[in-house]
GROMACS .gro file of C-alpha atoms in nm:
model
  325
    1UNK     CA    1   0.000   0.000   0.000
    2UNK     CA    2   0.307   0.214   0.058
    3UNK     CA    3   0.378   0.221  -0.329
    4UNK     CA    4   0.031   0.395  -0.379
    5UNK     CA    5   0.051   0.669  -0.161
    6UNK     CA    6   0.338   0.790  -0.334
    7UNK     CA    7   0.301   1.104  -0.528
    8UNK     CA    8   0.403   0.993  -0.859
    9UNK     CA    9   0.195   0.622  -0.789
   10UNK     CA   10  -0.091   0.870  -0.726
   11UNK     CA   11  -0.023   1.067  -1.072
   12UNK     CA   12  -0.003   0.737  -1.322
   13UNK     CA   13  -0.356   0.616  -1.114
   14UNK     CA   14  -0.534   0.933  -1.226
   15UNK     CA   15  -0.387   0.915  -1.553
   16UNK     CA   16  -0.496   0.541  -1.626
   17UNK     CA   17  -0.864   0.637  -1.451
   18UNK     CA   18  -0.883   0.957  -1.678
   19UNK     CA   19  -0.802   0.719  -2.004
   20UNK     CA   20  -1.025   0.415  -1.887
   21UNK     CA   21  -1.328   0.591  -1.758
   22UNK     CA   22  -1.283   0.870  -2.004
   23UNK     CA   23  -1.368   0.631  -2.303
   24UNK     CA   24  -1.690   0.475  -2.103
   25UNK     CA   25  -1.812   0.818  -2.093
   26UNK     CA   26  -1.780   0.855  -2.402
   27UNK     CA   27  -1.928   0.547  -2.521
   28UNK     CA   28  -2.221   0.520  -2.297
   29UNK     CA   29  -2.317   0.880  -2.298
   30UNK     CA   30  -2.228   1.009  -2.650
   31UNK     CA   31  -2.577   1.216  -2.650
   32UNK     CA   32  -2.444   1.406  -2.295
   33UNK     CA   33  -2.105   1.485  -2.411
   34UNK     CA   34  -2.191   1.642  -2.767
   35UNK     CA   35  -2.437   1.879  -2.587
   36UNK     CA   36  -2.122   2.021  -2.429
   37UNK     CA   37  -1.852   2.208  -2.559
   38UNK     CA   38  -1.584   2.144  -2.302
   39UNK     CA   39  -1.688   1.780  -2.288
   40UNK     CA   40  -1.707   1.731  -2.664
   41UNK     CA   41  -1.376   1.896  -2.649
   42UNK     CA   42  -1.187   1.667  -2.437
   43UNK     CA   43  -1.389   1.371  -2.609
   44UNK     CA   44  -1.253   1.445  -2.901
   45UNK     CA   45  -0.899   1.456  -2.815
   46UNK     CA   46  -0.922   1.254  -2.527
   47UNK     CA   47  -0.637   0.999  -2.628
   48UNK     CA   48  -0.408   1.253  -2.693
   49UNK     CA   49  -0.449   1.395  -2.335
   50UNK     CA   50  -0.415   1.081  -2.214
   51UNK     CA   51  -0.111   0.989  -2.336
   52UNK     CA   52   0.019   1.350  -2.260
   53UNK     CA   53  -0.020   1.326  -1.940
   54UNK     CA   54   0.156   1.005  -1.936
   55UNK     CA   55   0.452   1.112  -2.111
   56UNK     CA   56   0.436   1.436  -1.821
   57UNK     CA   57   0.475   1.141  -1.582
   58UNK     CA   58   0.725   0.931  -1.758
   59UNK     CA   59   0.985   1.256  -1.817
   60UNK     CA   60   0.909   1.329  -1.443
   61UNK     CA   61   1.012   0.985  -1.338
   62UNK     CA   62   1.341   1.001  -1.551
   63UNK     CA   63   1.432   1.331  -1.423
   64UNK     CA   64   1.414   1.252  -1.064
   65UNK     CA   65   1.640   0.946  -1.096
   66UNK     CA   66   1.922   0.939  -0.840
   67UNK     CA   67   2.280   0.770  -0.834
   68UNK     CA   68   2.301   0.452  -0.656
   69UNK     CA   69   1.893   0.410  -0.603
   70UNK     CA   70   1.829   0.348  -1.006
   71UNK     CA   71   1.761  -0.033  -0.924
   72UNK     CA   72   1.495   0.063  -0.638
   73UNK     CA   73   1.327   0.345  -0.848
   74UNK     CA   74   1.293   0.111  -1.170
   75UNK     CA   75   1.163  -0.136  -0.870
   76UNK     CA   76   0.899   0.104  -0.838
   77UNK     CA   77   0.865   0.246  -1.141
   78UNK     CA   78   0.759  -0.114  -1.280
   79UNK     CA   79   0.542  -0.250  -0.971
   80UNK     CA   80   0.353   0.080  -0.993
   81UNK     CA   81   0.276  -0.035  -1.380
   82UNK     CA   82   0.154  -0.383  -1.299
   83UNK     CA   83  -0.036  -0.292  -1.029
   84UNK     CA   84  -0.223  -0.048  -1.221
   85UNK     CA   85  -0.269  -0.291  -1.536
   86UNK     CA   86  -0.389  -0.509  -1.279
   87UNK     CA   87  -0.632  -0.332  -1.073
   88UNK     CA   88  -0.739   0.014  -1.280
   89UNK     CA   89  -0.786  -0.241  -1.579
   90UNK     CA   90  -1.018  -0.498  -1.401
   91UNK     CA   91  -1.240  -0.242  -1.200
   92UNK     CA   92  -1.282  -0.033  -1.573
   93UNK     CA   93  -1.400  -0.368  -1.695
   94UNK     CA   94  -1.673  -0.453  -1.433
   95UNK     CA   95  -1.807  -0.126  -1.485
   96UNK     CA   96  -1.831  -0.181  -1.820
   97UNK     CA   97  -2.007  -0.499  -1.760
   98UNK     CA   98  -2.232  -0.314  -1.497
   99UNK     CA   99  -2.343  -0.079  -1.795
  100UNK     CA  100  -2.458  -0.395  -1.954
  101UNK     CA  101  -2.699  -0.464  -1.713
  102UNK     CA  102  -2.717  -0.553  -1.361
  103UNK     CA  103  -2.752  -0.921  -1.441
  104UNK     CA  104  -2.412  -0.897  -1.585
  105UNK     CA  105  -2.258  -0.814  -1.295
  106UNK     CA  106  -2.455  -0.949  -0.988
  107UNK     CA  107  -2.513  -1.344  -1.126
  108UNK     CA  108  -2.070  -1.357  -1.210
  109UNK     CA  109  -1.974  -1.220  -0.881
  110UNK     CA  110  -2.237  -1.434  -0.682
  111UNK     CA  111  -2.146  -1.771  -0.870
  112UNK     CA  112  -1.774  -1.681  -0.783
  113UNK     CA  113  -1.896  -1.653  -0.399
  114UNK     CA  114  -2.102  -1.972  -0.416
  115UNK     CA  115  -1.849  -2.199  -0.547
  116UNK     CA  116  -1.586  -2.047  -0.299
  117UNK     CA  117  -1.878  -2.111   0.010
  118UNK     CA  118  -1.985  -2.451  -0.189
  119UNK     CA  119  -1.607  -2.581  -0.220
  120UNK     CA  120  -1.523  -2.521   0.136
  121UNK     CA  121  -1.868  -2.744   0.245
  122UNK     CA  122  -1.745  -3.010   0.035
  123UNK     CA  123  -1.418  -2.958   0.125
  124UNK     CA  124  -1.469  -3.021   0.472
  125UNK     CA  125  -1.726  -3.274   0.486
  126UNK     CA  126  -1.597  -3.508   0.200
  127UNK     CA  127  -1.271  -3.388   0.128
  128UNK     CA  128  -0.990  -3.641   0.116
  129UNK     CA  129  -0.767  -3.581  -0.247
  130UNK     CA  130  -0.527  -3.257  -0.216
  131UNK     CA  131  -0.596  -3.065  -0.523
  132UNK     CA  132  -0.295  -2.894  -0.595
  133UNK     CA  133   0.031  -2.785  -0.346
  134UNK     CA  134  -0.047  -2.400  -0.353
  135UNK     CA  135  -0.350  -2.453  -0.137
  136UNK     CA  136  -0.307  -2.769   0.091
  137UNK     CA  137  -0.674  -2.750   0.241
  138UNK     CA  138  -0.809  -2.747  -0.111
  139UNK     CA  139  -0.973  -3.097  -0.242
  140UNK     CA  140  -1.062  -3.248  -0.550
  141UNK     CA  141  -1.394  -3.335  -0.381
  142UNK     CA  142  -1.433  -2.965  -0.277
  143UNK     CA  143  -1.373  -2.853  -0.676
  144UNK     CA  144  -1.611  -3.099  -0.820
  145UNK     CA  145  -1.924  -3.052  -0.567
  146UNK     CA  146  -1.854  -2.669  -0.594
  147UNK     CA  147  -1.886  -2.693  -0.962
  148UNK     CA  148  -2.187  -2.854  -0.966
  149UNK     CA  149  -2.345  -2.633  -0.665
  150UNK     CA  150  -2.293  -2.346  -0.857
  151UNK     CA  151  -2.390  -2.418  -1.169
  152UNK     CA  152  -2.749  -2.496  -1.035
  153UNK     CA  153  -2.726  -2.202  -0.797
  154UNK     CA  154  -2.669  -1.978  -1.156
  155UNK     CA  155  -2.921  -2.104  -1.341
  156UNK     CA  156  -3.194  -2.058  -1.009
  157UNK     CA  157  -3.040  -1.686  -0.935
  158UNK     CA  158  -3.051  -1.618  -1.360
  159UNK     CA  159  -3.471  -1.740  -1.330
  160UNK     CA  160  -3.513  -1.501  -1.070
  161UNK     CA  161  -3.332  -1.178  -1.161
  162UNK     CA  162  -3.435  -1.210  -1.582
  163UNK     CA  163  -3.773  -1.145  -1.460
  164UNK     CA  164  -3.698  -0.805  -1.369
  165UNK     CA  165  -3.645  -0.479  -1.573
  166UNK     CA  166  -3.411  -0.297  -1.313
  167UNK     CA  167  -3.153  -0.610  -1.327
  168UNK     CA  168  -3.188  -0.665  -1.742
  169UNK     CA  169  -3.201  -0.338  -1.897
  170UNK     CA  170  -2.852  -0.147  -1.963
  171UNK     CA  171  -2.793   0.231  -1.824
  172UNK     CA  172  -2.889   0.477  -2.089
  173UNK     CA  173  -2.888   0.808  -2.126
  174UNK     CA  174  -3.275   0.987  -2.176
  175UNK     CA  175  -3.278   1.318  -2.398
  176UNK     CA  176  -3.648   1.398  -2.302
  177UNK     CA  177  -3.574   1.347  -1.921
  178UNK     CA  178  -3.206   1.482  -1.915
  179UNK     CA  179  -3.158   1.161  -1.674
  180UNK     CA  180  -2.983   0.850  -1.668
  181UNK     CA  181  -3.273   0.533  -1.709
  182UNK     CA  182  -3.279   0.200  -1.667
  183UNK     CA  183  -3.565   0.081  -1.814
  184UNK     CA  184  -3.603  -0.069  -2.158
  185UNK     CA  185  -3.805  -0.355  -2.344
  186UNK     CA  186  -3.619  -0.638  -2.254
  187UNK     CA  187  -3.410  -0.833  -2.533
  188UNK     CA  188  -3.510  -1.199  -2.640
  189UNK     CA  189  -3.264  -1.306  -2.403
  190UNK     CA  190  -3.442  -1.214  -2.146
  191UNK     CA  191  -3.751  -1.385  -2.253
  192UNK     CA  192  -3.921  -1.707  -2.169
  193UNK     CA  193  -3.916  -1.959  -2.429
  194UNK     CA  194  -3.936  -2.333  -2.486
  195UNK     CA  195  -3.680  -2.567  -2.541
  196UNK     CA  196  -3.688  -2.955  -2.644
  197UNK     CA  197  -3.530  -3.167  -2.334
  198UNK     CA  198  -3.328  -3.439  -2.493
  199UNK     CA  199  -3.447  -3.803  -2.480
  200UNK     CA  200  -3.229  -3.947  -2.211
  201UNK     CA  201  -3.310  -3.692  -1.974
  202UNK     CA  202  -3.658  -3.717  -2.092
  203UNK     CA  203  -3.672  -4.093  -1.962
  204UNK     CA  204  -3.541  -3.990  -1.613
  205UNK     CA  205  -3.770  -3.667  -1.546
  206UNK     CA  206  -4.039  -3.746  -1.779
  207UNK     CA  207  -4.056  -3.374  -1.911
  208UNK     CA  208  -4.047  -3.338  -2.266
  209UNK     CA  209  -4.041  -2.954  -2.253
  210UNK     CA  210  -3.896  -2.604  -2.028
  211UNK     CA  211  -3.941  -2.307  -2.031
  212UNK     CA  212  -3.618  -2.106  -1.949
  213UNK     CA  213  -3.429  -1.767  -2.028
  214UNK     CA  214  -3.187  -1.792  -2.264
  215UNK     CA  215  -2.966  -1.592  -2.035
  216UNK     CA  216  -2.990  -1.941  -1.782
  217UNK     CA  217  -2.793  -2.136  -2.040
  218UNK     CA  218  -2.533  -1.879  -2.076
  219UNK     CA  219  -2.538  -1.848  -1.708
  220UNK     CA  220  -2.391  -2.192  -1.714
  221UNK     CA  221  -2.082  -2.080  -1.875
  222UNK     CA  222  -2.055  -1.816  -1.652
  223UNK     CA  223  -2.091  -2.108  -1.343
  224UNK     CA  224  -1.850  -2.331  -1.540
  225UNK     CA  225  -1.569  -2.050  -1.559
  226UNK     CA  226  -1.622  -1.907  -1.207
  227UNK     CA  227  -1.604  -2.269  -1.117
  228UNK     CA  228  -1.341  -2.402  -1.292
  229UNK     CA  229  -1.113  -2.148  -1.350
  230UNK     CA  230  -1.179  -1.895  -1.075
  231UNK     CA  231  -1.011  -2.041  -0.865
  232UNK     CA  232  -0.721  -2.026  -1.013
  233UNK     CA  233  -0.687  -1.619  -0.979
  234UNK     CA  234  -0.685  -1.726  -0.581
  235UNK     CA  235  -0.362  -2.047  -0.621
  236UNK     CA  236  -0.193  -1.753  -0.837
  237UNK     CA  237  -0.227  -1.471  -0.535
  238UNK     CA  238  -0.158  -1.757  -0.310
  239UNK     CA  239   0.164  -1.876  -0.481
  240UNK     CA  240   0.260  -1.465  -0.487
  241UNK     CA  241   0.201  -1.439  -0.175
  242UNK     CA  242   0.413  -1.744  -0.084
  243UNK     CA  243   0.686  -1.603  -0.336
  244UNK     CA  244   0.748  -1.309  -0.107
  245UNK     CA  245   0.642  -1.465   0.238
  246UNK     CA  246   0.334  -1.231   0.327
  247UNK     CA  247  -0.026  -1.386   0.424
  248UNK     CA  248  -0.232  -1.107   0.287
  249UNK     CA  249  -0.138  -0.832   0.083
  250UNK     CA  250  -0.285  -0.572   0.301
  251UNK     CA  251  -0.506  -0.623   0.655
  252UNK     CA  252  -0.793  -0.341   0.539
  253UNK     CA  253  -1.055  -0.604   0.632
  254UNK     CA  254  -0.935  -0.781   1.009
  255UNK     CA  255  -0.878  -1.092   0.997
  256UNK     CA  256  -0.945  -1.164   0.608
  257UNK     CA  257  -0.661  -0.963   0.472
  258UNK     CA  258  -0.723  -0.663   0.238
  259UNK     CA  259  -0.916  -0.627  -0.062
  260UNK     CA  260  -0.744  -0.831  -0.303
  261UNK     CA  261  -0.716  -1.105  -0.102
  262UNK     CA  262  -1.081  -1.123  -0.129
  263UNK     CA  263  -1.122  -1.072  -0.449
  264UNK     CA  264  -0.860  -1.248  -0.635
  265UNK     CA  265  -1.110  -1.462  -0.801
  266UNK     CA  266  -1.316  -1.182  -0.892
  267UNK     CA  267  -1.087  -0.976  -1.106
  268UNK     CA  268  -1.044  -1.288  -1.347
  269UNK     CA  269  -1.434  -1.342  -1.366
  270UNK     CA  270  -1.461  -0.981  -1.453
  271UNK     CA  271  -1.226  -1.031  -1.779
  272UNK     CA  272  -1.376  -1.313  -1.875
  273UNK     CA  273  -1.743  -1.171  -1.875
  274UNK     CA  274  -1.654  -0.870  -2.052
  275UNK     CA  275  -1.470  -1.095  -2.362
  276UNK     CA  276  -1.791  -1.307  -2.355
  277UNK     CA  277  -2.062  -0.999  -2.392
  278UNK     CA  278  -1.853  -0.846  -2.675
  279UNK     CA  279  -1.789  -1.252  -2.853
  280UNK     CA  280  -2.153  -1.377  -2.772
  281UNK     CA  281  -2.415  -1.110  -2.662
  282UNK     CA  282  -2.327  -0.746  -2.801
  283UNK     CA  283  -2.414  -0.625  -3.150
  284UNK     CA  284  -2.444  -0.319  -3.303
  285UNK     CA  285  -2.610  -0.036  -3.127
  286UNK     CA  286  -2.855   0.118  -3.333
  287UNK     CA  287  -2.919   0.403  -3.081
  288UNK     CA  288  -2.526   0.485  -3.048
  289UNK     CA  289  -2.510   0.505  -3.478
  290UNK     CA  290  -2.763   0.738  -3.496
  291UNK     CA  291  -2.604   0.926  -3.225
  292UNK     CA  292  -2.257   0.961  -3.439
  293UNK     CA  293  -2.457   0.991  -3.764
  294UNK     CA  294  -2.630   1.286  -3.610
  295UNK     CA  295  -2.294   1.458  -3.523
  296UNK     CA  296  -2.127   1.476  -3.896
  297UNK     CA  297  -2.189   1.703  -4.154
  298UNK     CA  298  -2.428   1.729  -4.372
  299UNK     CA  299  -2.270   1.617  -4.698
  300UNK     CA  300  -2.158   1.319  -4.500
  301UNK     CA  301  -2.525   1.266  -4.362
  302UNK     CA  302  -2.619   1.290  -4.704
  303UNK     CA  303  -2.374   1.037  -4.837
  304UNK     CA  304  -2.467   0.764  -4.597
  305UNK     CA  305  -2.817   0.816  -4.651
  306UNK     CA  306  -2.822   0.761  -5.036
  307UNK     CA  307  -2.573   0.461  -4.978
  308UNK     CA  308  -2.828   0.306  -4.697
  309UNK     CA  309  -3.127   0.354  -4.943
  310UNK     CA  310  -2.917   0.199  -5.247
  311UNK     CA  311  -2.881  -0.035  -5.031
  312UNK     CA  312  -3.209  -0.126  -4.905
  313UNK     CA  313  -3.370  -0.143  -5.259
  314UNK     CA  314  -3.123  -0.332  -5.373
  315UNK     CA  315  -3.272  -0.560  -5.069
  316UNK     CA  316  -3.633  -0.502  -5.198
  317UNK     CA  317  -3.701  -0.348  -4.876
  318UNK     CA  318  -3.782  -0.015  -5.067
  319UNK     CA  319  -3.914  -0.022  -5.404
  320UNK     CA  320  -3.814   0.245  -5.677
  321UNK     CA  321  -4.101   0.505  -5.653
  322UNK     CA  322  -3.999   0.502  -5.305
  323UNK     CA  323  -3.659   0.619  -5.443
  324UNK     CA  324  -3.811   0.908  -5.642
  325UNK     CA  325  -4.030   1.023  -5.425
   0.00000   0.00000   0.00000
């Protein structure tokens, strides 16, 4: 924590924050940041004061360098990097996910907190095979019932919460209000529908049909990863913290260490929801294109209109006295 509360720690954090969160602004609220000139201002050349500002930093770092302390101030200089690619770069994530809906953010971090609660149960009352040397109290028989706990506890907790507009629909901005809403029609995804249950299962429950939410069956990928390969973010912050000899990397919370130790797991689940939104669920924004369109000039406007309605005849979606008229 000592590394952070040094001034030049402190100037590279509000440099990475100004970059990050400077491009979610201006990709969630495109609408609120045209409507101002200072804001459209730095919007526009908001990359270029970013890395301004780091280059400010980086000169400032060379030109303090002292004899005989190089290898302690590159030391620094290089922890301070890793720890801000690290942390800076996993919170900017989860609030992107966060702007994707509450859904996206609640049902990840809760299966992470299940299978950690779920593994320790098995672990204790059925455990017998070490799972790997990193973590000696960790079992194989832990790992597997957690996986399976949590992948039913997902698909319950994604029934429950699809139902709801307030956890489904994504933060927008409202012209008419001047207000940030979150309330939309929700998506197909978040819609019940009926799906064929396959003939060996059939023979066991005797169902032949369910109804779900297509978000439950990609809530079981989410289990399956929190499951399987959360854990994993807490053996590698236990093996660093054996590397070096601490027990917790800070004590902010008594007697559970400090915030990373906590989440360890959760900084991995946040990567790996944000690459499966933009693989699996995101696609283009109609709202956000109409946005930019309305910002360009008019011979541009023009351009992309007559190329759209070329377009859309060509589809037979408009017909040709549609065209002249």
């Amino acid at each position: 924590m000592s590394r952070l509360r040094h001034p030049r720690t402190r100037y590279f954090l509000l440099c990475v924050n100004y970059f990050f969160y400077g491009e979610t602004v201006t990709d969630y609220f495109f609408t609120l940041v045209q409507r101002e000139e200072p804001l459209r201002i730095l919007s526009k050349y908001h990359r270029f004061i970013s890395f301004t500002l780091y280059l400010i930093g980086f000169c400032m770092f060379v030109l303090s360098l002292v004899k005989k302390h190089y290898r302690l101030q590159f030391y620094m200089f290089g922890w301070t990097h890793v720890t801000l690619l690290v942390v800076v770069t996993q919170s900017h994530l989860v609030i992107h996910n966060l702007f994707e809906g509450m859904i996206w953010f609640i049902v990840p971090i809760s299966c992470v907190i299940c299978n950690d609660i779920m593994a320790y149960m098995f672990g204790f009352f059925f455990g017998r095979t070490p799972l790997i040397k990193l973590s000696p109290k960790k079992t194989w028989e832990g790992f597997i019932g957690g996986f399976f706990a949590t992948v039913v506890f997902g698909l319950l907790l994604s029934y429950v919460m699809s139902g709801y507009r307030c956890f489904v629909c994504p933060v927008e901005y409202n012209n008419d209000t001047n207000s940030f809403t979150v309330d939309c029609e929700p998506s197909d995804l978040f819609r019940l529908q009926e799906y064929n249950i396959p003939g060996v299962i059939q023979s066991v429950i005797g169902w032949k049909t369910v109804q779900m939410y297509p978000f439950q069956i990609h809530s079981i990928a989410l289990s399956t990863f929190a499951s399987l390969i959360g854990p994993f973010g807490g053996f590698f912050a236990s093996g660093f913290k054996r590397a070096f000899k601490i027990k917790d990397f800070a004590n902010t919370i008594p007697g559970h260490g400090g915030i990373m130790d906590r989440f360890d797991c959760q900084y991995l689940m946040a990567t790996f929801v944000n690459v499966y939104i933009a693989s699996f669920i995101r696609g283009p924004n109609p709202s956000k294109l109409i946005q930019q369109f309305l910002t360009l000039r008019p011979d541009q406007q023009l351009h992309i209109f007559n190329t759209l309605r070329s377009h859309l005849i060509d589809k037979g979606m408009l017909t040709s006295t549609t065209e002249d008229e």
